[in-house]
């Protein structure tokens, strides 16, 4: 019993002494749960709807929950959605209710269904048919989310490999030894980035070909564009992994960064609609590389866009690579007096 | 190629690790930096190699103020931990560092052949370093240090944690290198190793307690035990407090 008491006390003492682990155990889960609550637990509360064939009573129900906008009677629903004149078009007819959405979006659908439920209870409407401008034939959740999974995986694995490897290089002493050779700091970071980059490129190629050919995920737009996005995302992950590893003293501490660096990025990647987030927290997505990767992949895989359409995403990722590259080069000063 | 340290001081945070170090290491000798753990030996060596910058003072190699990228090739460093890539073979480790030193491929192959022979690793060169014993890793680390054919070798506790037989072999190799004209600066906490050097600097709590030729230092002791000098220094420090 004494032995067990000793072990229990040792474990508790170690955790108390390791502030980073304490924060990971007690603060990070609360942050993640809060993020998930806002992402999944709240219905979209400010959506714009075009109503067709709705009587005054139905319109009044919608006006309570949504912004009802006008559109020319002969303007097709597809055009309204494509022009972003409204988030949804709801058509009421004797044949039943139809909802058109831009793409599968659980928050917007939940908001409209919420109103329809109220109407149903008073007027006995039948369940609506839901149609999408994009993603109409994405029957399974995997088909809907394949783009996001490709982006997240391109980032996550190389981030871990590069981060752990760089910490390993430091703790083994090989980095210091390397820095005592005449090699330039830019060469060191460039070599490591390109070395892991080659692995990242092969991984992206394999993942993309596997997903498209084995799981029959349709790529409606530029194959080259999709691959470029994945490659740039993995290069960003490498540079960021190297940078984050600066703050880790062991491989274990690199893993501690996953809930802080990776998990929030996954939630902001586009896997979940972000419009319901309060305090404009959805703007955080612009600070996360995975968002740009996933958004670019979505444009190509789901919307069928060309390479030219994803230049903003490619430009941001290229910018992030340059910024982290520069930070990593500066950091290496620590290993060589100059 | 003399190395001169003038009023070198270094702190990490609030802790003063080196305090006003003045030393001259003459060319072509084996110089021993001896002191207990935490005395500041590694910090001093890292400042000489250019891995660290002194907060105060200067280090010169002849007349060149260090650190200087141009003389980086002339100083080789063997760190205290092995600093070898465990997932590469011994040969791959040597090839990598040789390329980092920008040694031409043909010359590099010759150099690798020589350093493997010197360190007794020729037979095991293609084995992964992860499969090497502790002593073999140490020898591989020494082989990397020798690869660049530098004039000055700075060796941080090269014999720490290795068996007496290998220690003897390594010291024999140091003497061979010295006979070939190399300057060696060797740190150690094994007091007996002082007898294997030409000169020794005794480092204690970041300061130089004594620096002289080994016979002169041993003459300061009653029975040839160098620890006596450290104990005297500790005693006088206590009395001063």
Coordinates of C-alpha atoms in Angstrom, one line a residue:
Chain A
X1 CA 0.0 0.0 0.0
X2 CA 2.9 2.3 0.9
X3 CA 4.4 1.6 -2.5
X4 CA 1.2 2.6 -4.3
X5 CA 0.9 5.7 -2.2
X6 CA 4.5 6.6 -3.2
X7 CA 3.7 6.1 -6.9
X8 CA 0.5 8.1 -6.7
X9 CA 2.3 11.0 -5.0
X10 CA 5.1 10.8 -7.6
X11 CA 2.7 11.0 -10.5
X12 CA 0.8 14.0 -9.0
X13 CA 4.0 15.8 -8.1
X14 CA 5.4 15.3 -11.6
X15 CA 2.2 16.8 -13.1
X16 CA 2.2 19.7 -10.7
X17 CA 5.8 20.4 -11.6
X18 CA 5.1 20.3 -15.4
X19 CA 3.0 23.4 -16.0
X20 CA 2.6 22.6 -19.7
X21 CA 1.0 19.2 -18.9
X22 CA -1.3 20.8 -16.3
X23 CA -2.5 23.3 -18.9
X24 CA -2.9 20.6 -21.5
X25 CA -5.0 18.5 -19.1
X26 CA -7.2 21.2 -17.6
X27 CA -7.4 24.2 -19.9
X28 CA -7.1 22.8 -23.4
X29 CA -10.1 20.4 -23.1
X30 CA -12.3 23.3 -21.9
X31 CA -11.2 25.4 -24.9
X32 CA -11.8 22.5 -27.3
X33 CA -15.2 21.7 -25.8
X34 CA -16.2 25.4 -26.0
X35 CA -15.2 25.4 -29.7
X36 CA -17.2 22.3 -30.4
X37 CA -20.2 23.6 -28.5
X38 CA -20.3 26.7 -30.7
X39 CA -19.6 24.7 -33.9
X40 CA -22.1 21.9 -33.3
X41 CA -24.4 23.1 -30.6
X42 CA -25.8 26.3 -32.1
X43 CA -28.0 26.6 -35.2
X44 CA -27.2 29.3 -37.7
X45 CA -29.2 32.3 -36.5
X46 CA -28.7 34.8 -39.3
X47 CA -29.3 33.3 -42.6
X48 CA -30.9 34.9 -45.6
X49 CA -33.8 33.0 -47.3
X50 CA -35.8 33.5 -50.5
X51 CA -39.3 32.2 -50.1
X52 CA -41.4 31.0 -52.9
X53 CA -45.1 30.1 -52.7
X54 CA -45.2 31.0 -49.1
X55 CA -48.3 32.5 -47.6
X56 CA -48.2 35.4 -45.1
X57 CA -48.3 33.1 -42.1
X58 CA -45.4 31.0 -43.3
X59 CA -43.4 34.2 -44.2
X60 CA -44.1 35.5 -40.7
X61 CA -42.6 32.4 -39.2
X62 CA -39.5 32.7 -41.3
X63 CA -39.2 36.4 -40.6
X64 CA -38.9 35.6 -36.9
X65 CA -35.9 33.4 -37.4
X66 CA -34.2 34.4 -40.6
X67 CA -33.8 37.4 -43.0
X68 CA -36.3 36.9 -45.8
X69 CA -35.0 38.6 -49.0
X70 CA -36.7 39.2 -52.3
X71 CA -35.6 37.8 -55.6
X72 CA -37.1 38.1 -59.1
X73 CA -39.8 35.5 -59.4
X74 CA -38.3 34.0 -62.5
X75 CA -34.7 33.9 -61.2
X76 CA -33.7 30.2 -60.8
X77 CA -32.7 29.0 -57.4
X78 CA -29.3 27.9 -58.7
X79 CA -28.6 31.5 -59.8
X80 CA -29.7 33.0 -56.5
X81 CA -27.4 30.7 -54.6
X82 CA -24.5 31.0 -57.1
X83 CA -24.6 34.8 -56.8
X84 CA -24.8 34.5 -53.0
X85 CA -28.0 36.6 -53.1
X86 CA -29.3 34.3 -50.3
X87 CA -28.2 31.3 -48.2
X88 CA -31.2 29.3 -49.1
X89 CA -34.3 29.2 -51.3
X90 CA -37.4 27.5 -49.9
X91 CA -40.2 26.6 -52.3
X92 CA -43.7 25.7 -51.0
X93 CA -46.0 24.0 -53.5
X94 CA -48.8 21.5 -53.4
X95 CA -46.2 18.8 -54.2
X96 CA -44.3 19.5 -51.0
X97 CA -41.5 21.8 -49.7
X98 CA -38.1 22.0 -51.4
X99 CA -35.0 23.6 -49.8
X100 CA -32.1 24.6 -52.1
X101 CA -28.8 25.2 -50.4
X102 CA -25.4 26.2 -51.8
X103 CA -23.8 23.0 -50.4
X104 CA -24.4 20.5 -47.6
X105 CA -24.5 22.7 -44.5
X106 CA -25.9 21.3 -41.3
X107 CA -26.2 24.6 -39.5
X108 CA -28.2 26.4 -42.3
X109 CA -30.4 23.3 -42.8
X110 CA -31.0 23.1 -39.1
X111 CA -32.1 26.7 -39.0
X112 CA -34.6 26.2 -41.8
X113 CA -35.8 22.9 -40.5
X114 CA -36.3 24.6 -37.1
X115 CA -38.8 27.1 -38.7
X116 CA -40.4 24.3 -40.8
X117 CA -41.0 22.2 -37.7
X118 CA -42.9 25.1 -36.1
X119 CA -45.0 25.4 -39.3
X120 CA -45.4 21.6 -39.4
X121 CA -46.9 21.6 -35.9
X122 CA -49.4 24.2 -36.9
X123 CA -50.1 23.4 -40.6
X124 CA -49.1 19.8 -40.9
X125 CA -46.5 20.2 -43.7
X126 CA -44.7 17.1 -45.1
X127 CA -40.9 16.8 -44.6
X128 CA -39.0 18.9 -47.1
X129 CA -36.8 17.8 -50.0
X130 CA -33.3 19.2 -49.8
X131 CA -31.3 20.1 -52.9
X132 CA -27.8 21.5 -53.2
X133 CA -26.1 23.6 -55.8
X134 CA -22.8 21.9 -55.1
X135 CA -22.4 18.5 -53.6
X136 CA -25.8 17.2 -54.8
X137 CA -24.4 13.8 -55.5
X138 CA -22.2 13.6 -52.4
X139 CA -24.2 10.9 -50.8
X140 CA -22.0 9.8 -48.0
X141 CA -20.4 11.9 -45.3
X142 CA -17.0 10.7 -46.5
X143 CA -17.7 12.1 -50.0
X144 CA -18.8 15.4 -48.5
X145 CA -15.7 15.6 -46.3
X146 CA -13.0 14.0 -48.4
X147 CA -11.5 17.3 -49.3
X148 CA -11.1 18.3 -45.6
X149 CA -9.6 14.9 -44.7
X150 CA -7.1 15.2 -47.5
X151 CA -6.1 18.7 -46.2
X152 CA -5.9 17.7 -42.5
X153 CA -3.9 14.6 -43.1
X154 CA -1.5 16.4 -45.5
X155 CA -0.7 18.8 -42.7
X156 CA -0.9 16.6 -39.6
X157 CA 1.5 13.8 -40.4
X158 CA 4.4 15.8 -41.8
X159 CA 3.9 18.4 -39.0
X160 CA 4.5 15.6 -36.5
X161 CA 7.4 14.0 -38.3
X162 CA 9.3 17.3 -38.9
X163 CA 8.7 18.6 -35.4
X164 CA 9.8 15.3 -33.6
X165 CA 12.7 14.9 -35.9
X166 CA 14.0 18.4 -35.3
X167 CA 13.7 18.0 -31.5
X168 CA 15.5 14.7 -31.9
X169 CA 18.3 16.5 -33.8
X170 CA 18.7 19.0 -31.0
X171 CA 18.6 16.6 -28.1
X172 CA 21.1 14.2 -29.8
X173 CA 23.5 17.1 -30.2
X174 CA 23.7 16.6 -34.0
X175 CA 22.3 20.0 -34.7
X176 CA 25.0 21.8 -32.7
X177 CA 27.6 19.6 -34.4
X178 CA 26.1 20.5 -37.8
X179 CA 26.1 24.2 -37.0
X180 CA 29.9 24.0 -36.3
X181 CA 30.5 23.1 -39.9
X182 CA 30.7 25.9 -42.5
X183 CA 27.1 25.2 -43.6
X184 CA 24.8 28.2 -43.9
X185 CA 21.7 28.5 -41.7
X186 CA 19.5 28.9 -44.7
X187 CA 21.0 25.7 -46.2
X188 CA 20.2 23.8 -43.0
X189 CA 16.6 24.9 -42.9
X190 CA 16.2 24.7 -46.7
X191 CA 17.7 21.2 -46.7
X192 CA 15.5 19.9 -43.9
X193 CA 12.4 21.5 -45.4
X194 CA 13.0 20.1 -48.9
X195 CA 14.0 16.7 -47.5
X196 CA 10.8 16.3 -45.6
X197 CA 9.1 18.1 -48.5
X198 CA 9.9 15.3 -50.8
X199 CA 8.3 12.9 -48.3
X200 CA 5.3 15.3 -48.1
X201 CA 5.0 15.4 -51.9
X202 CA 5.0 11.6 -52.2
X203 CA 2.5 11.4 -49.4
X204 CA 0.2 13.9 -51.0
X205 CA 0.4 12.1 -54.3
X206 CA -0.3 8.8 -52.8
X207 CA -3.2 10.0 -50.6
X208 CA -4.8 11.9 -53.6
X209 CA -4.5 9.0 -56.1
X210 CA -5.7 6.5 -53.5
X211 CA -8.7 8.6 -52.5
X212 CA -9.7 9.4 -56.1
X213 CA -9.2 6.0 -57.5
X214 CA -10.0 3.6 -54.7
X215 CA -12.8 5.5 -53.0
X216 CA -14.0 7.0 -56.3
X217 CA -14.0 10.5 -54.9
X218 CA -14.7 12.8 -57.9
X219 CA -12.3 15.7 -58.5
X220 CA -14.4 18.1 -60.5
X221 CA -11.7 20.7 -61.0
X222 CA -7.9 20.8 -61.6
X223 CA -6.0 17.7 -60.5
X224 CA -2.8 19.8 -60.6
X225 CA -4.4 22.5 -58.5
X226 CA -5.5 19.9 -55.8
X227 CA -2.0 18.4 -55.7
X228 CA -0.3 21.8 -55.5
X229 CA -2.5 22.7 -52.6
X230 CA -1.7 19.5 -50.8
X231 CA 2.0 19.9 -51.4
X232 CA 2.0 23.5 -50.3
X233 CA 0.1 22.6 -47.2
X234 CA 2.5 19.9 -46.3
X235 CA 5.5 22.3 -46.8
X236 CA 3.7 24.7 -44.5
X237 CA 3.3 21.9 -42.0
X238 CA 7.0 21.1 -42.1
X239 CA 8.1 24.7 -41.6
X240 CA 5.5 25.1 -38.8
X241 CA 6.6 21.7 -37.3
X242 CA 10.2 22.9 -37.2
X243 CA 9.2 26.2 -35.6
X244 CA 6.9 24.6 -33.0
X245 CA 9.7 22.2 -32.0
X246 CA 11.7 25.1 -30.8
X247 CA 9.4 25.3 -27.9
X248 CA 9.6 21.6 -27.1
X249 CA 12.4 20.0 -25.1
X250 CA 11.5 16.5 -26.0
X251 CA 9.5 14.4 -28.5
X252 CA 6.8 14.1 -25.9
X253 CA 6.4 17.9 -25.7
X254 CA 5.9 18.0 -29.5
X255 CA 2.9 15.6 -29.1
X256 CA 1.6 18.0 -26.4
X257 CA 1.2 20.6 -29.0
X258 CA -1.3 18.5 -31.0
X259 CA -4.4 19.6 -29.0
X260 CA -3.2 23.2 -29.1
X261 CA -2.0 23.5 -32.7
X262 CA -3.8 20.8 -34.7
X263 CA -7.2 20.2 -33.0
X264 CA -8.5 23.8 -33.3
X265 CA -7.3 23.9 -36.9
X266 CA -9.3 20.7 -37.7
X267 CA -12.5 22.4 -36.3
X268 CA -11.8 25.5 -38.3
X269 CA -10.9 23.6 -41.5
X270 CA -14.4 23.5 -42.9
X271 CA -15.4 20.2 -41.5
X272 CA -18.0 22.2 -39.6
X273 CA -19.9 25.3 -40.6
X274 CA -18.3 28.3 -38.8
X275 CA -21.0 31.0 -39.3
X276 CA -22.6 30.2 -35.9
X277 CA -19.5 31.0 -33.9
X278 CA -19.9 34.0 -31.6
X279 CA -17.6 37.1 -31.3
X280 CA -16.5 36.5 -34.9
X281 CA -14.4 33.6 -33.7
X282 CA -14.8 32.2 -37.2
X283 CA -12.2 34.8 -38.2
X284 CA -9.6 32.7 -36.4
X285 CA -9.7 30.4 -39.5
X286 CA -7.7 32.9 -41.4
X287 CA -4.8 32.3 -39.0
X288 CA -4.8 28.6 -39.6
X289 CA -2.9 27.0 -42.6
X290 CA -5.3 24.0 -42.7
X291 CA -8.2 26.3 -43.5
X292 CA -6.5 27.6 -46.6
X293 CA -5.5 24.1 -47.7
X294 CA -9.0 22.7 -47.1
X295 CA -10.7 25.7 -48.7
X296 CA -8.6 25.3 -51.8
X297 CA -9.3 21.6 -52.0
X298 CA -13.0 22.3 -51.6
X299 CA -13.0 24.7 -54.4
X300 CA -11.4 22.2 -56.7
X301 CA -13.0 18.9 -55.6
X302 CA -16.5 20.1 -54.8
X303 CA -17.0 23.3 -56.8
X304 CA -14.9 22.1 -59.8
X305 CA -12.7 25.2 -60.0
X306 CA -9.5 25.5 -62.0
X307 CA -5.9 26.0 -60.7
X308 CA -6.3 29.8 -61.3
X309 CA -9.2 29.9 -58.8
X310 CA -7.0 28.7 -55.9
X311 CA -4.2 31.2 -56.2
X312 CA -5.2 33.1 -53.1
X313 CA -4.9 29.9 -51.0
X314 CA -1.6 29.0 -52.7
X315 CA -0.3 32.5 -52.1
X316 CA -1.2 32.5 -48.4
X317 CA 0.4 29.1 -47.9
X318 CA 3.5 30.2 -49.8
X319 CA 3.6 33.3 -47.5
X320 CA 3.4 31.1 -44.4
X321 CA 6.2 28.9 -45.6
X322 CA 8.4 32.0 -46.2
X323 CA 7.6 33.4 -42.7
X324 CA 8.2 30.2 -40.8
X325 CA 11.4 29.5 -42.9
X326 CA 12.7 32.9 -41.9
X327 CA 11.8 32.3 -38.2
X328 CA 13.5 29.0 -38.3
X329 CA 16.7 30.4 -39.8
X330 CA 16.8 33.1 -37.1
X331 CA 16.3 30.5 -34.4
X332 CA 19.4 28.6 -35.6
X333 CA 21.5 31.6 -34.4
X334 CA 21.1 30.0 -31.0
X335 CA 23.4 27.2 -32.1
X336 CA 26.2 29.3 -33.6
X337 CA 27.7 32.5 -32.4
X338 CA 28.0 34.9 -35.3
Chain B
X1 CA 47.9 28.4 -33.9
X2 CA 47.4 29.7 -30.3
X3 CA 44.0 30.1 -28.8
X4 CA 43.8 33.1 -26.4
X5 CA 40.9 33.8 -24.1
X6 CA 40.8 37.2 -22.6
X7 CA 38.5 38.1 -19.7
X8 CA 35.8 35.7 -20.9
X9 CA 32.6 35.6 -18.9
X10 CA 29.3 33.9 -19.5
X11 CA 26.0 33.8 -17.6
X12 CA 22.9 31.8 -18.2
X13 CA 20.1 33.8 -16.7
X14 CA 21.2 34.9 -13.3
X15 CA 23.8 32.1 -13.0
X16 CA 27.4 33.2 -13.7
X17 CA 28.9 30.1 -15.4
X18 CA 32.2 31.5 -16.4
X19 CA 33.9 34.4 -14.7
X20 CA 36.8 36.4 -16.2
X21 CA 38.7 33.5 -17.8
X22 CA 42.2 34.4 -19.1
X23 CA 44.0 31.5 -20.8
X24 CA 46.4 30.8 -23.7
X25 CA 46.4 27.4 -25.3
X26 CA 49.6 27.1 -27.2
X27 CA 49.8 25.4 -30.6
X28 CA 50.8 21.7 -30.8
X29 CA 50.1 20.7 -27.2
X30 CA 47.6 18.5 -25.4
X31 CA 45.8 20.8 -23.1
X32 CA 43.5 19.5 -20.4
X33 CA 40.6 21.4 -19.0
X34 CA 39.8 19.6 -15.8
X35 CA 37.2 20.2 -13.2
X36 CA 34.2 18.7 -11.4
X37 CA 30.8 18.5 -13.1
X38 CA 29.2 21.9 -13.5
X39 CA 32.5 23.8 -13.3
X40 CA 31.9 25.4 -16.7
X41 CA 34.1 23.2 -18.9
X42 CA 31.5 22.5 -21.6
X43 CA 30.5 26.2 -21.7
X44 CA 34.1 27.3 -22.1
X45 CA 34.7 24.8 -24.9
X46 CA 31.5 25.8 -26.7
X47 CA 32.6 29.4 -26.6
X48 CA 36.0 28.4 -28.2
X49 CA 34.2 26.4 -30.9
X50 CA 31.8 29.2 -31.7
X51 CA 28.6 27.4 -30.6
X52 CA 28.2 30.1 -27.9
X53 CA 29.1 33.7 -27.6
X54 CA 30.8 35.0 -24.5
X55 CA 28.9 37.8 -22.7
X56 CA 32.2 39.6 -22.0
X57 CA 35.7 39.2 -23.2
X58 CA 37.2 37.7 -26.4
X59 CA 38.6 34.6 -27.9
X60 CA 41.3 34.8 -30.6
X61 CA 42.8 32.2 -32.8
X62 CA 46.2 33.7 -33.4
X63 CA 45.1 37.2 -34.3
X64 CA 41.7 36.3 -35.6
X65 CA 38.8 37.2 -33.4
X66 CA 36.4 34.3 -32.9
X67 CA 33.8 33.4 -33.9
X68 CA 34.9 33.7 -37.5
X69 CA 33.2 31.6 -40.3
X70 CA 36.6 31.5 -42.1
X71 CA 38.3 29.6 -39.4
X72 CA 35.3 27.3 -38.7
X73 CA 37.0 24.5 -40.7
X74 CA 40.2 24.7 -38.7
X75 CA 38.6 23.8 -35.4
X76 CA 36.8 20.4 -34.9
X77 CA 34.6 19.7 -31.9
X78 CA 33.7 16.4 -30.3
X79 CA 30.6 17.0 -28.1
X80 CA 30.1 15.3 -24.8
X81 CA 27.1 13.3 -26.1
X82 CA 27.9 11.3 -29.1
X83 CA 26.0 13.5 -31.6
X84 CA 25.7 10.9 -34.3
X85 CA 22.6 10.0 -36.4
X86 CA 21.5 6.6 -34.9
X87 CA 19.4 5.8 -38.0
X88 CA 22.3 6.2 -40.3
X89 CA 25.3 3.8 -40.7
X90 CA 28.7 4.9 -39.5
X91 CA 29.7 5.4 -43.1
X92 CA 26.6 7.5 -43.9
X93 CA 27.3 9.6 -40.8
X94 CA 30.8 10.3 -42.1
X95 CA 29.6 11.0 -45.6
X96 CA 27.0 13.5 -44.3
X97 CA 29.4 15.5 -42.1
X98 CA 32.1 15.4 -44.8
X99 CA 29.7 17.0 -47.2
X100 CA 28.7 19.6 -44.6
X101 CA 32.4 20.4 -44.4
X102 CA 32.4 20.6 -48.2
X103 CA 35.2 18.1 -48.5
X104 CA 35.4 17.0 -52.2
X105 CA 33.9 13.5 -52.8
X106 CA 37.2 11.8 -53.8
X107 CA 39.1 13.3 -50.9
X108 CA 36.2 12.5 -48.6
X109 CA 36.3 8.8 -49.5
X110 CA 40.0 8.8 -48.6
X111 CA 39.5 10.7 -45.4
X112 CA 36.7 8.3 -44.4
X113 CA 38.9 5.4 -45.1
X114 CA 41.6 6.9 -42.9
X115 CA 39.4 7.9 -39.9
X116 CA 37.6 4.6 -39.9
X117 CA 41.0 2.9 -39.7
X118 CA 42.2 5.2 -37.0
X119 CA 39.1 4.6 -34.9
X120 CA 38.9 0.9 -35.6
X121 CA 35.5 1.0 -37.2
X122 CA 36.3 -0.1 -40.7
X123 CA 34.6 -3.5 -40.3
X124 CA 31.5 -2.0 -38.8
X125 CA 31.2 1.1 -41.0
X126 CA 28.0 -0.1 -42.8
X127 CA 26.2 -1.0 -39.6
X128 CA 23.5 1.3 -38.3
X129 CA 24.9 3.5 -35.5
X130 CA 21.9 2.5 -33.4
X131 CA 23.5 -1.0 -33.3
X132 CA 26.9 0.3 -32.1
X133 CA 28.0 -0.2 -28.5
X134 CA 28.6 2.9 -26.4
X135 CA 32.3 2.7 -27.1
X136 CA 31.7 2.4 -30.8
X137 CA 29.4 5.4 -30.9
X138 CA 32.1 7.4 -29.1
X139 CA 34.7 6.2 -31.7
X140 CA 32.3 7.2 -34.5
X141 CA 31.9 10.6 -32.9
X142 CA 35.7 10.9 -32.8
X143 CA 35.9 9.8 -36.4
X144 CA 33.6 12.6 -37.4
X145 CA 35.7 15.0 -35.4
X146 CA 38.9 13.9 -37.3
X147 CA 37.2 13.9 -40.7
X148 CA 37.9 17.5 -41.4
X149 CA 41.6 17.3 -40.6
X150 CA 41.3 20.4 -38.5
X151 CA 44.4 21.9 -36.8
X152 CA 42.7 22.1 -33.4
X153 CA 40.6 19.4 -31.9
X154 CA 38.3 20.4 -29.0
X155 CA 37.1 17.3 -27.2
X156 CA 34.5 17.5 -24.5
X157 CA 34.8 14.6 -22.1
X158 CA 35.7 12.2 -24.8
X159 CA 36.3 9.3 -22.4
X160 CA 33.3 9.8 -20.1
X161 CA 31.4 6.6 -19.5
X162 CA 33.7 4.3 -21.4
X163 CA 35.7 1.3 -20.2
X164 CA 39.4 1.7 -19.2
X165 CA 40.6 -0.3 -22.1
X166 CA 38.9 1.9 -24.7
X167 CA 40.0 5.0 -22.7
X168 CA 43.6 3.9 -23.1
X169 CA 43.1 3.3 -26.9
X170 CA 41.5 6.7 -27.3
X171 CA 44.3 8.5 -25.4
X172 CA 46.9 6.7 -27.5
X173 CA 45.1 8.0 -30.6
X174 CA 45.2 11.6 -29.1
X175 CA 48.9 11.3 -28.6
X176 CA 49.3 10.1 -32.2
X177 CA 47.3 13.1 -33.5
X178 CA 49.3 15.4 -31.3
X179 CA 52.5 13.9 -32.7
X180 CA 51.1 14.7 -36.1
X181 CA 51.0 18.4 -35.2
X182 CA 47.5 18.8 -33.9
X183 CA 46.5 20.9 -30.9
X184 CA 44.1 19.1 -28.6
X185 CA 42.0 20.7 -25.9
X186 CA 40.4 18.0 -23.9
X187 CA 38.0 18.4 -21.0
X188 CA 37.6 15.8 -18.4
X189 CA 36.5 15.3 -14.8
X190 CA 38.7 12.3 -14.4
X191 CA 41.6 13.7 -12.4
X192 CA 44.1 11.0 -13.4
X193 CA 43.8 12.0 -17.1
X194 CA 45.8 15.2 -16.3
X195 CA 48.9 13.1 -16.5
X196 CA 48.3 12.4 -20.1
X197 CA 48.4 16.1 -21.1
X198 CA 51.1 18.7 -21.5
X199 CA 49.3 21.5 -19.7
X200 CA 46.2 21.7 -17.7
X201 CA 43.7 24.4 -16.6
X202 CA 41.8 23.6 -13.4
X203 CA 38.4 25.0 -13.6
X204 CA 36.2 25.3 -10.5
X205 CA 32.8 27.2 -10.3
X206 CA 33.5 29.1 -13.5
X207 CA 36.9 30.3 -12.6
X208 CA 40.5 29.1 -13.3
X209 CA 42.0 27.8 -10.1
X210 CA 45.4 26.9 -11.7
X211 CA 46.9 26.8 -15.1
X212 CA 50.4 25.4 -15.7
X213 CA 52.4 22.5 -17.2
X214 CA 51.3 19.2 -15.7
X215 CA 54.6 18.6 -13.9
X216 CA 54.4 22.1 -12.3
X217 CA 50.8 21.4 -11.2
X218 CA 51.7 18.0 -9.8
X219 CA 54.6 19.6 -7.9
X220 CA 52.1 21.8 -6.0
X221 CA 50.6 18.6 -4.5
X222 CA 52.0 16.4 -1.7
X223 CA 51.3 13.0 -3.2
X224 CA 50.5 13.8 -6.9
X225 CA 46.8 14.0 -6.3
X226 CA 45.5 16.9 -8.3
X227 CA 42.3 17.0 -6.3
X228 CA 44.4 18.6 -3.6
X229 CA 44.6 21.8 -5.6
X230 CA 40.7 21.9 -5.9
X231 CA 40.4 21.2 -2.2
X232 CA 42.8 24.0 -1.3
X233 CA 40.9 26.3 -3.5
X234 CA 37.6 25.3 -1.9
X235 CA 39.1 25.8 1.5
X236 CA 40.4 29.3 0.8
X237 CA 37.0 30.2 -0.7
X238 CA 35.2 29.0 2.5
X239 CA 37.7 30.9 4.7
X240 CA 37.1 34.1 2.6
X241 CA 33.4 33.8 3.2

